[in-house]
Coordinates of C-alpha atoms in Angstrom, one line a residue:
Chain A
X125 CA 150.3 35.5 132.3
X126 CA 147.5 36.9 134.3
X127 CA 146.6 39.5 136.9
X128 CA 144.1 38.2 139.4
X129 CA 142.7 40.6 141.9
X130 CA 142.2 43.7 139.8
X131 CA 139.5 42.3 137.5
X132 CA 137.8 40.2 140.1
X133 CA 135.6 42.6 142.0
X134 CA 132.5 40.9 143.4
X135 CA 129.7 43.3 144.1
X136 CA 128.2 43.1 147.5
X137 CA 124.7 42.8 146.0
X138 CA 125.7 39.3 144.9
X139 CA 125.5 38.3 148.6
X140 CA 121.7 38.3 148.0
X141 CA 122.3 35.1 146.1
X142 CA 123.2 33.5 149.5
X143 CA 119.9 34.1 151.1
X144 CA 118.1 31.3 149.4
X145 CA 120.8 28.6 150.0
X146 CA 119.9 25.6 152.1
X147 CA 121.8 26.3 155.5
X148 CA 122.6 22.7 156.1
X149 CA 124.1 22.2 152.6
X150 CA 126.0 25.5 153.0
X151 CA 127.4 24.4 156.3
X152 CA 128.6 21.1 154.9
X153 CA 130.1 22.9 152.0
X154 CA 132.0 25.3 154.2
X155 CA 133.1 22.5 156.5
X156 CA 134.6 20.6 153.5
X157 CA 136.6 23.7 152.4
X158 CA 137.7 24.3 156.0
X159 CA 139.1 20.7 156.0
X160 CA 141.0 21.5 152.8
X161 CA 138.9 19.4 150.5
X162 CA 138.6 20.3 146.9
X163 CA 135.2 21.0 145.4
X164 CA 134.5 19.1 142.2
X165 CA 132.1 20.0 139.3
X166 CA 129.2 17.7 140.3
X167 CA 129.4 18.6 144.0
X168 CA 126.9 20.9 145.6
X169 CA 128.0 24.5 145.7
X170 CA 126.4 27.8 146.5
X171 CA 125.2 29.8 143.5
X172 CA 127.5 32.7 144.6
X173 CA 130.5 30.4 144.6
X174 CA 129.7 29.2 141.1
X175 CA 129.1 32.7 139.8
X176 CA 132.3 34.1 141.2
X177 CA 134.4 31.2 140.1
X178 CA 133.1 31.4 136.5
X179 CA 133.8 35.0 136.5
X180 CA 137.3 34.6 137.8
X181 CA 138.4 31.6 135.7
X182 CA 136.8 33.2 132.6
X183 CA 138.7 36.4 133.1
X184 CA 141.8 34.5 133.6
X185 CA 141.2 32.6 130.3
X186 CA 140.5 35.9 128.5
X187 CA 143.8 37.3 129.9
X188 CA 145.7 34.5 128.4
X189 CA 144.2 34.8 125.0
X190 CA 144.4 38.6 124.9
X191 CA 147.9 38.5 126.4
X192 CA 149.0 36.4 123.4
X193 CA 148.5 39.5 121.2
X194 CA 151.1 42.0 122.5
X195 CA 153.7 39.3 122.6
X196 CA 152.5 37.4 119.5
X197 CA 153.1 40.4 117.4
X198 CA 156.9 40.0 118.1
X199 CA 157.1 36.4 116.9
X200 CA 157.6 37.6 113.4
X201 CA 160.3 40.0 114.5
X202 CA 162.2 38.0 117.1
X203 CA 165.9 38.5 116.6
X204 CA 167.5 35.1 115.8
X205 CA 166.4 31.5 115.8
X206 CA 166.7 31.0 119.5
X207 CA 164.4 33.8 120.4
X208 CA 162.0 33.1 117.6
X209 CA 161.5 29.5 118.5
X210 CA 161.2 30.2 122.2
X211 CA 158.7 33.1 121.7
X212 CA 156.6 31.0 119.4
X213 CA 156.5 28.2 122.0
X214 CA 155.7 30.7 124.8
X215 CA 152.8 32.3 123.1
X216 CA 151.5 28.9 122.1
X217 CA 151.6 28.0 125.8
X218 CA 149.5 31.1 126.6
X219 CA 146.8 30.1 124.1
X220 CA 147.0 26.6 125.6
X221 CA 146.3 28.1 129.0
X222 CA 143.2 29.8 127.7
X223 CA 142.0 26.4 126.4
X224 CA 142.7 24.8 129.8
X225 CA 140.9 27.6 131.7
X226 CA 137.9 27.8 129.5
X227 CA 137.6 24.0 130.0
X228 CA 137.7 24.5 133.8
X229 CA 135.1 27.3 133.6
X230 CA 132.9 25.1 131.4
X231 CA 132.7 22.6 134.2
X232 CA 130.7 25.2 136.1
X233 CA 128.1 25.5 133.3
X234 CA 129.2 28.3 131.0
X235 CA 130.1 27.4 127.4
X236 CA 133.3 28.5 125.8
X237 CA 131.3 30.2 123.0
X238 CA 129.4 32.3 125.5
X239 CA 132.7 33.3 127.3
X240 CA 134.3 34.3 124.1
X241 CA 131.2 36.2 123.1
X242 CA 131.3 38.1 126.4
X243 CA 134.9 38.9 125.8
X244 CA 134.5 40.4 122.4
X245 CA 131.4 42.4 123.3
X246 CA 133.3 43.8 126.3
X247 CA 131.0 42.3 128.8
X248 CA 133.7 40.5 130.6
X249 CA 137.2 41.8 131.5
X250 CA 140.7 40.6 131.1
X251 CA 144.0 41.7 132.7
X252 CA 144.4 45.4 132.4
X253 CA 148.1 45.2 131.6
X254 CA 147.4 44.0 128.1
X255 CA 145.8 47.3 127.2
X256 CA 149.2 48.8 126.9
X257 CA 151.3 48.6 123.7
X258 CA 154.5 46.8 123.1
X259 CA 156.5 49.4 121.2
X260 CA 159.8 47.5 121.0
X261 CA 161.3 44.1 121.4
X262 CA 162.3 45.1 124.9
X263 CA 158.6 45.6 125.9
X264 CA 157.9 42.0 124.9
X265 CA 160.9 40.9 127.0
X266 CA 159.5 42.9 130.0
X267 CA 156.2 41.0 129.6
X268 CA 157.8 37.6 129.3
X269 CA 159.9 38.1 132.4
X270 CA 158.0 40.4 134.8
X271 CA 154.4 40.2 133.8
X272 CA 154.7 36.4 133.9
X273 CA 156.5 36.7 137.2
X274 CA 153.6 38.7 138.6
X275 CA 151.2 36.1 137.2
X276 CA 153.0 33.3 138.9
X277 CA 152.7 35.1 142.2
X278 CA 149.0 35.3 141.7
X279 CA 148.5 31.9 140.3
X280 CA 150.6 30.0 142.9
X281 CA 148.3 31.5 145.6
X282 CA 145.2 30.6 143.7
X283 CA 146.4 27.1 143.0
X284 CA 145.8 26.5 146.7
X285 CA 142.2 27.4 146.3
X286 CA 139.1 25.2 146.7
X287 CA 137.9 24.5 143.2
X288 CA 139.5 21.3 142.0
X289 CA 139.5 21.9 138.2
X290 CA 140.9 25.4 138.5
X291 CA 143.6 24.3 140.9
X292 CA 144.7 21.5 138.6
X293 CA 144.7 23.9 135.6
X294 CA 146.8 26.3 137.6
X295 CA 149.3 23.7 138.6
X296 CA 150.0 22.9 134.9
X297 CA 150.0 26.6 134.0
X298 CA 152.5 27.5 136.7
X299 CA 154.9 24.8 135.6
X300 CA 154.9 26.3 132.1
X301 CA 155.0 29.9 133.3
X302 CA 158.2 29.1 135.2
X303 CA 159.9 28.4 131.8
X304 CA 158.5 31.7 130.4
X305 CA 160.0 33.5 133.3
X306 CA 163.4 31.9 132.6
X307 CA 163.1 32.8 128.9
X308 CA 162.1 36.4 129.7
X309 CA 164.8 36.8 132.3
X310 CA 167.4 35.6 129.8
X311 CA 166.2 38.1 127.2
X312 CA 166.3 40.9 129.6
X313 CA 169.7 40.0 130.8
X314 CA 171.0 40.1 127.2
X315 CA 169.5 43.5 126.6
X316 CA 170.5 45.0 130.0
X317 CA 174.1 43.9 129.7
X318 CA 174.3 44.4 125.9
X319 CA 175.2 47.3 123.6
X320 CA 174.3 50.9 124.7
X321 CA 171.4 50.7 122.2
X322 CA 170.1 47.5 123.8
X323 CA 170.4 48.9 127.3
X324 CA 168.5 52.0 126.3
X325 CA 165.7 49.9 124.8
X326 CA 165.4 47.8 128.0
X327 CA 165.5 50.8 130.3
X328 CA 162.8 52.6 128.3
X329 CA 160.6 49.4 128.5
X330 CA 161.0 49.3 132.3
X331 CA 160.0 53.0 132.4
X332 CA 157.0 52.4 130.3
X333 CA 155.8 49.2 132.0
X334 CA 156.4 50.0 135.7
X335 CA 153.1 51.8 136.3
X336 CA 151.0 49.1 134.6
X337 CA 153.0 46.5 136.5
X338 CA 152.1 48.1 139.8
X339 CA 148.5 48.2 138.7
X340 CA 148.7 44.6 137.7
X341 CA 147.9 43.3 141.2
X342 CA 144.9 45.4 141.6
X343 CA 143.9 48.3 143.9
X344 CA 145.4 48.6 147.3
X345 CA 143.6 46.6 150.0
X346 CA 142.8 49.9 151.6
X347 CA 140.5 50.9 148.8
X348 CA 139.6 47.5 147.4
X349 CA 136.3 45.9 148.5
X350 CA 136.5 42.2 149.1
X351 CA 134.0 40.1 150.8
X352 CA 135.2 37.9 153.6
X353 CA 133.2 35.1 152.2
X354 CA 135.4 34.7 149.2
X355 CA 138.4 34.3 151.4
X356 CA 136.5 31.8 153.6
X357 CA 135.5 29.8 150.5
X358 CA 139.1 29.9 149.3
X359 CA 138.2 31.6 146.1
X360 CA 140.5 34.5 146.7
X361 CA 143.7 33.2 148.3
X362 CA 145.9 36.3 148.8
X363 CA 145.1 40.0 148.8
X364 CA 146.3 42.4 146.1
X365 CA 148.8 44.0 148.5
X366 CA 150.2 40.7 149.6
X367 CA 150.8 39.7 145.9
X368 CA 152.3 43.1 145.1
X369 CA 154.6 43.0 148.1
X370 CA 155.8 39.4 147.2
X371 CA 156.5 40.5 143.6
X372 CA 158.5 43.5 144.7
X373 CA 160.4 41.5 147.2
X374 CA 161.4 38.9 144.6
X375 CA 162.0 41.0 141.6
X376 CA 163.1 44.5 142.4
X377 CA 166.5 43.3 143.6
X378 CA 166.9 41.3 140.4
X379 CA 166.0 44.4 138.2
X380 CA 168.5 46.6 140.1
X381 CA 171.1 43.9 139.9
X382 CA 171.0 44.3 136.1
X383 CA 171.9 48.0 136.4
X384 CA 168.3 49.0 135.4
X385 CA 166.5 51.8 137.3
X386 CA 162.9 51.8 138.3
X387 CA 161.0 55.0 137.7
X388 CA 159.8 55.5 141.3
X389 CA 162.2 57.4 143.6
X390 CA 160.2 56.4 146.6
X391 CA 160.6 52.7 146.0
X392 CA 162.5 51.1 148.9
X393 CA 162.3 48.3 151.3
X394 CA 161.6 49.4 154.8
X395 CA 164.1 47.4 156.8
X396 CA 162.0 47.7 160.0
X397 CA 158.7 46.4 158.6
X398 CA 160.2 44.3 155.8
X399 CA 157.6 45.9 153.5
X400 CA 158.2 47.7 150.3
X401 CA 157.3 51.4 150.2
X402 CA 156.4 53.1 146.9
X403 CA 154.6 56.0 145.3
X404 CA 150.9 55.2 145.4
X405 CA 149.9 54.1 141.8
X406 CA 147.5 56.2 140.0
X407 CA 144.3 54.3 140.6
X408 CA 142.2 56.8 138.6
X409 CA 144.2 55.8 135.5
X410 CA 143.8 52.2 136.4
X411 CA 140.0 52.6 136.5
X412 CA 139.9 54.6 133.3
X413 CA 141.9 51.9 131.5
X414 CA 139.9 49.0 132.9
X415 CA 136.7 50.7 131.8
X416 CA 137.8 50.8 128.2
X417 CA 139.8 54.0 127.8
X418 CA 143.4 52.6 127.7
X419 CA 145.8 52.9 124.8
X420 CA 145.0 49.5 123.4
X421 CA 141.6 48.4 124.6
X422 CA 139.8 49.0 121.4
X423 CA 142.6 47.5 119.3
X424 CA 142.9 44.3 121.4
X425 CA 139.2 43.6 121.2
X426 CA 139.0 44.5 117.5
X427 CA 141.8 42.0 116.8
X428 CA 140.1 39.3 118.8
X429 CA 136.7 40.1 117.2
X430 CA 138.2 39.9 113.7
X431 CA 139.9 36.6 114.5
X432 CA 136.5 35.2 115.7
X433 CA 134.7 36.5 112.6
X434 CA 137.3 35.2 110.2
X435 CA 137.2 31.7 111.9
X436 CA 133.4 31.6 112.2
X437 CA 133.0 29.5 109.0
X438 CA 135.4 26.8 110.4
X439 CA 133.3 26.5 113.6
X440 CA 130.1 26.4 111.6
X441 CA 131.5 23.6 109.5
X442 CA 132.5 21.6 112.5
X443 CA 129.2 22.1 114.2
X444 CA 127.4 20.9 111.1
X445 CA 129.3 17.6 111.4
X446 CA 128.4 17.0 115.0
X447 CA 124.8 17.8 114.8
X448 CA 122.8 15.3 116.8
X449 CA 125.8 14.3 118.9
X450 CA 125.6 15.4 122.5
X451 CA 128.2 17.8 123.6
X452 CA 130.3 16.5 126.5
X453 CA 131.7 19.1 128.9
X454 CA 135.4 18.6 129.7
X455 CA 136.2 16.5 132.7
X456 CA 138.8 19.1 133.9
Chain B
X1365 CA 178.5 15.9 92.8
X1366 CA 179.9 19.2 93.8
X1367 CA 179.5 21.0 97.1
X1368 CA 177.8 23.8 95.2
X1369 CA 175.1 21.4 94.1
X1370 CA 174.5 20.2 97.6
X1371 CA 174.3 23.7 99.0
X1372 CA 171.7 24.5 96.3
X1373 CA 169.6 21.6 97.6
X1374 CA 170.0 22.5 101.2
X1375 CA 169.3 26.2 100.8
X1376 CA 166.0 25.6 99.0
X1377 CA 164.8 23.2 101.7
X1378 CA 165.9 25.5 104.5
X1379 CA 164.4 28.6 103.0
X1380 CA 161.1 26.9 102.3
X1381 CA 160.9 25.7 105.9
X1382 CA 161.8 29.1 107.4
X1383 CA 159.4 31.1 105.3
X1384 CA 156.5 28.8 105.7
X1385 CA 157.1 28.5 109.4
X1386 CA 157.2 32.2 109.7
X1387 CA 154.0 32.6 107.8
X1388 CA 152.2 29.9 109.8
X1389 CA 153.3 31.5 113.1
X1390 CA 151.2 34.5 112.0
X1391 CA 148.2 32.4 113.1
X1392 CA 149.4 32.3 116.7
X1393 CA 146.7 34.0 118.8
X1394 CA 144.5 34.4 115.6
X1395 CA 143.3 30.9 114.9
X1396 CA 139.7 30.0 114.1
X1397 CA 139.5 28.0 117.4
X1398 CA 142.0 27.5 120.2
X1399 CA 142.9 23.9 119.3
X1400 CA 143.8 24.9 115.8
X1401 CA 145.7 28.0 117.0
X1402 CA 147.8 25.7 119.1
X1403 CA 148.3 23.1 116.3
X1404 CA 149.4 25.7 113.7
X1405 CA 151.8 27.2 116.2
X1406 CA 153.2 23.9 116.9
X1407 CA 153.7 23.1 113.3
X1408 CA 155.2 26.5 112.7
X1409 CA 157.8 25.8 115.4
X1410 CA 158.6 22.5 113.7
X1411 CA 159.2 24.2 110.4
X1412 CA 161.4 27.0 111.8
X1413 CA 163.3 24.3 113.8
X1414 CA 163.7 22.2 110.6
X1415 CA 165.1 25.2 108.8
X1416 CA 167.6 25.7 111.5
X1417 CA 168.7 22.1 111.1
X1418 CA 169.4 22.7 107.4
X1419 CA 171.1 26.0 107.9
X1420 CA 173.3 24.2 110.5
X1421 CA 174.3 21.6 107.8
X1422 CA 175.1 24.5 105.5
X1423 CA 177.2 26.1 108.2
X1424 CA 179.1 22.8 108.5
X1425 CA 179.8 23.2 104.7
X1426 CA 181.3 26.6 105.3
X1427 CA 178.3 28.9 105.0
X1428 CA 177.8 31.6 107.7
X1429 CA 176.1 31.1 111.0
X1430 CA 172.4 30.2 110.7
X1431 CA 171.3 33.5 112.3
X1432 CA 173.4 35.5 109.8
X1433 CA 172.2 33.4 106.8
X1434 CA 168.5 33.7 107.9
X1435 CA 168.4 37.2 109.1
X1436 CA 170.6 39.2 106.8
X1437 CA 169.8 38.1 103.2
X1438 CA 167.6 40.0 100.8
X1439 CA 164.6 38.5 99.0
X1440 CA 166.6 37.8 95.8
X1441 CA 169.1 35.7 97.8
X1442 CA 166.3 33.4 99.0
X1443 CA 165.7 30.0 97.3
X1444 CA 162.2 29.2 98.6
X1445 CA 159.4 28.6 96.2
X1446 CA 156.9 31.4 95.8
X1447 CA 154.2 29.3 97.3
X1448 CA 155.5 29.6 100.9
X1449 CA 155.9 33.3 100.8
X1450 CA 152.3 34.1 99.9
X1451 CA 150.4 35.8 102.8
X1452 CA 148.4 33.5 105.1
X1453 CA 145.1 34.7 103.7
X1454 CA 142.0 33.1 105.1
X1455 CA 142.3 29.9 107.0
X1456 CA 141.2 27.8 104.0
X1457 CA 144.2 29.0 102.1
X1458 CA 146.6 28.3 104.9
X1459 CA 145.2 24.8 105.4
X1460 CA 145.4 24.0 101.7
X1461 CA 148.9 25.3 101.6
X1462 CA 149.8 23.2 104.6
X1463 CA 148.3 20.2 103.0
X1464 CA 150.0 20.6 99.6
X1465 CA 153.3 21.6 101.0
X1466 CA 153.6 19.0 103.7
X1467 CA 152.7 16.2 101.4
X1468 CA 155.6 17.2 99.2
X1469 CA 157.9 17.6 102.2
X1470 CA 157.1 14.1 103.6
X1471 CA 158.1 12.5 100.3
X1472 CA 161.2 14.7 100.1
X1473 CA 162.3 13.7 103.6
X1474 CA 161.5 10.0 103.0
X1475 CA 163.7 10.1 99.9
X1476 CA 166.5 12.1 101.6
X1477 CA 166.4 9.7 104.5
X1478 CA 168.1 7.2 102.1
X1479 CA 170.7 9.8 101.0
X1480 CA 174.3 8.6 101.0
X1481 CA 175.4 11.7 102.7
X1482 CA 175.0 10.6 106.3
X1483 CA 174.5 14.1 107.8
X1484 CA 171.6 14.9 105.4
X1485 CA 170.0 11.5 105.9
X1486 CA 170.0 11.8 109.6
X1487 CA 168.2 15.1 109.6
X1488 CA 165.7 13.8 107.0
X1489 CA 165.0 10.7 109.1
X1490 CA 164.2 12.8 112.1
X1491 CA 162.1 15.3 110.2
X1492 CA 160.0 12.8 108.3
X1493 CA 158.7 11.6 111.6
X1494 CA 157.5 15.2 112.4
X1495 CA 156.1 15.9 109.0
X1496 CA 154.1 12.6 109.1
X1497 CA 152.0 14.2 111.9
X1498 CA 151.6 17.4 110.0
X1499 CA 150.3 15.5 107.0
X1500 CA 147.8 13.6 109.2
X1501 CA 146.6 16.9 110.6
X1502 CA 146.2 18.3 107.1
X1503 CA 144.4 15.3 105.8
X1504 CA 142.0 15.3 108.7
X1505 CA 141.0 18.9 108.3
X1506 CA 140.8 18.9 104.5
X1507 CA 138.4 16.0 104.6
X1508 CA 136.4 17.2 107.5
X1509 CA 135.9 20.8 106.3
X1510 CA 135.4 20.0 102.6
X1511 CA 132.7 17.5 103.5
X1512 CA 131.0 19.7 106.2
X1513 CA 128.8 22.2 104.4
X1514 CA 128.6 24.1 101.2
X1515 CA 130.3 27.2 102.5
X1516 CA 133.4 25.3 103.7
X1517 CA 133.5 23.1 100.6
X1518 CA 133.4 26.2 98.3
X1519 CA 136.2 27.9 100.3
X1520 CA 138.4 24.8 100.2
X1521 CA 137.8 24.3 96.4
X1522 CA 138.6 27.9 95.7
X1523 CA 141.8 27.8 97.7
X1524 CA 142.9 24.6 96.1
X1525 CA 142.4 26.1 92.6
X1526 CA 144.3 29.2 93.6
X1527 CA 147.1 27.3 95.3
X1528 CA 147.9 24.6 92.7
X1529 CA 150.0 26.6 90.2
X1530 CA 152.1 27.8 93.1
X1531 CA 152.3 24.3 94.7
X1532 CA 153.7 23.0 91.5
X1533 CA 156.5 25.6 91.9
X1534 CA 157.7 23.5 94.8
X1535 CA 159.1 21.1 92.2
X1536 CA 161.0 23.7 90.1
X1537 CA 163.9 21.7 88.8
X1538 CA 167.4 22.5 90.1
X1539 CA 170.2 23.3 87.8
X1540 CA 171.9 20.3 89.4
X1541 CA 169.0 18.0 89.0
X1542 CA 170.9 15.4 87.0
X1543 CA 173.8 15.5 89.5
X1544 CA 171.5 14.6 92.3
X1545 CA 170.0 11.7 90.5
X1546 CA 173.3 10.4 89.2
X1547 CA 174.9 10.6 92.7
X1548 CA 171.9 9.0 94.2
X1549 CA 171.2 11.9 96.6
X1550 CA 167.5 11.6 95.9
X1551 CA 165.5 10.8 92.8
X1552 CA 164.9 14.4 91.9
X1553 CA 162.0 16.9 91.8
X1554 CA 160.1 15.1 89.0
X1555 CA 159.9 12.0 91.1
X1556 CA 158.6 13.8 94.2
X1557 CA 156.1 15.6 92.0
X1558 CA 154.7 12.3 90.6
X1559 CA 154.4 10.7 94.0
X1560 CA 152.9 13.8 95.4
X1561 CA 150.2 14.0 92.7
X1562 CA 149.3 10.4 93.5
X1563 CA 149.1 11.0 97.3
X1564 CA 147.1 14.2 97.2
X1565 CA 144.7 12.9 94.6
X1566 CA 143.6 10.2 97.0
X1567 CA 142.9 12.6 99.9
X1568 CA 141.2 15.2 97.6
X1569 CA 138.9 12.5 96.3
X1570 CA 137.9 11.6 99.8
X1571 CA 137.4 15.2 100.5
X1572 CA 135.1 15.5 97.5
X1573 CA 137.2 18.3 96.0
X1574 CA 137.8 18.5 92.3
X1575 CA 141.4 18.4 90.9
X1576 CA 141.7 20.1 87.6
X1577 CA 143.6 18.4 84.8
X1578 CA 147.3 18.7 85.6
X1579 CA 148.2 19.8 82.1
X1580 CA 145.8 22.8 82.5
X1581 CA 147.9 24.2 85.3
X1582 CA 151.0 26.2 84.7
X1583 CA 153.6 25.9 87.5
X1584 CA 154.8 29.1 89.0
X1585 CA 158.6 28.8 88.9
X1586 CA 161.4 31.2 89.7
X1587 CA 161.5 31.2 93.5
X1588 CA 164.4 28.7 93.6
X1589 CA 166.6 31.2 91.8
X1590 CA 165.6 34.4 93.5
X1591 CA 162.5 35.5 91.6
X1592 CA 159.9 36.2 94.2
X1593 CA 156.5 37.8 94.6
X1594 CA 156.1 41.3 96.2
X1595 CA 155.3 39.5 99.5
X1596 CA 158.7 38.2 100.4
X1597 CA 160.8 41.3 100.9
X1598 CA 158.2 42.8 103.4
X1599 CA 158.2 39.5 105.3
X1600 CA 162.0 39.6 105.5
X1601 CA 162.1 43.2 106.5
X1602 CA 159.7 42.5 109.3
X1603 CA 161.6 39.3 110.4
X1604 CA 164.9 41.1 110.5
X1605 CA 163.7 44.4 112.0
X1606 CA 165.1 43.8 115.5
X1607 CA 168.1 41.8 114.5
X1608 CA 169.2 44.7 112.2
X1609 CA 169.1 47.2 115.0
X1610 CA 172.5 45.8 115.7
X1611 CA 173.4 42.6 113.8
X1612 CA 176.6 42.2 115.8
X1613 CA 174.8 42.3 119.2
X1614 CA 173.9 39.3 121.2
X1615 CA 170.1 39.3 121.5

């Protein structure tokens, strides 16, 4: 699970980093990318490329580990063996994705410890959608199906990017996410076609999660600033609006098919353009939540911080055993 | 041996697995490092999966569906030892419990793999292969952490001391103990306990941990026949919260 574009906002001042680059090396680097080659950890790369990739992969890793919290809380309450076992496996996968992604980011020179430190101090961001609460079982089902579906849209695009270790991690992640999506869809089908109480739970979850889901893909391209260079370097592979449109095209019919309604009366597919039309999401709320003032920001970070603090003695003990041994960064 | 006796055996195994699996799953997303988070989650899945295998055997003997059995009973109807229902505590306690419990389970499944009841033997054969890896995981961590530094050593020793009376509760004798032994189902709890003491002593010595004299430890019994700590009912209430919204619904 992951939302790409919305947390990845390179600032234009970063372009200053480009000024000092060797033009010849830069031209070679760009030619390689244009030829569709993958960039590997020991290859030459511009400082700006490294910086943006670390930020992007790190935020993706954080999203996996924080995303484990709103769903993980339902493991102990999942109704029946089938759901309990599947949800345990699903959330475990998400934690595994964090491990893969931190490994990919480490190949660029930032340690996992530093990344986690930056997460719990609030310095680096994670997907905004996990700052909303899962009130009922149906909320967790919404995440498993539709948030994961949104993540797959983003991740399939980024898997075609230029940085080898990230692409390979994404290939593995997408394969697992496709099972999550099947699990989530199955859960939602059962609720949406179940007893009146179950249908009500599911509809309420859709009502609660629709706005965060629209925010998930990030601000509209009209108001979002993206540098062309990141597209040229194949760091960013699809725009926020492209991902959102693809998601709507694939999933709105499936949601309607289940007899569920979507809380946006303007939502419809324009048959002429093939584009989905919808009420413009509240980007002020999006900004407010991403900047820390959402319903669960404090709780999510507090839980993560507590987990880190409670586990610190284990890491200290491991470190004391490996003193003197050189740390080897993952091969990714 | 009566069917009642066999059910008594299967219920305690199934309930132990379910409750400990449930407890260990509470570490998902909260582990001290990602690799351990994943490992604990994986073992928790195995435990819950094992409980399902035993509830399925019980269902074949005429008990209700596994979901009904697992998700609708009250605490006093559960046969798990009190050890598995204790809260996860700090990681040192969860690790020590994992170590002490899985060593016992490995022996239990090894013995039951020889059981003349083919259905039981088949499940035990499959599960002993899984638990073998859980035991390897536990041994590695117990030794590594206990030998690492003073802080970790102290934590592990304190958890061991706290856990041992409860761990002995795993071997609370069944009212059908003699029936099992006579029918050759398995050599009984005392036999598991003896072998268990031998196996864990070896690892604890390598870990540099001190094992108190066994006769100084009083086993915590009662769980096998419905006497539980105050921790079990809240665990069950949480586990069945959604299921009980409508127990007849298909979730």
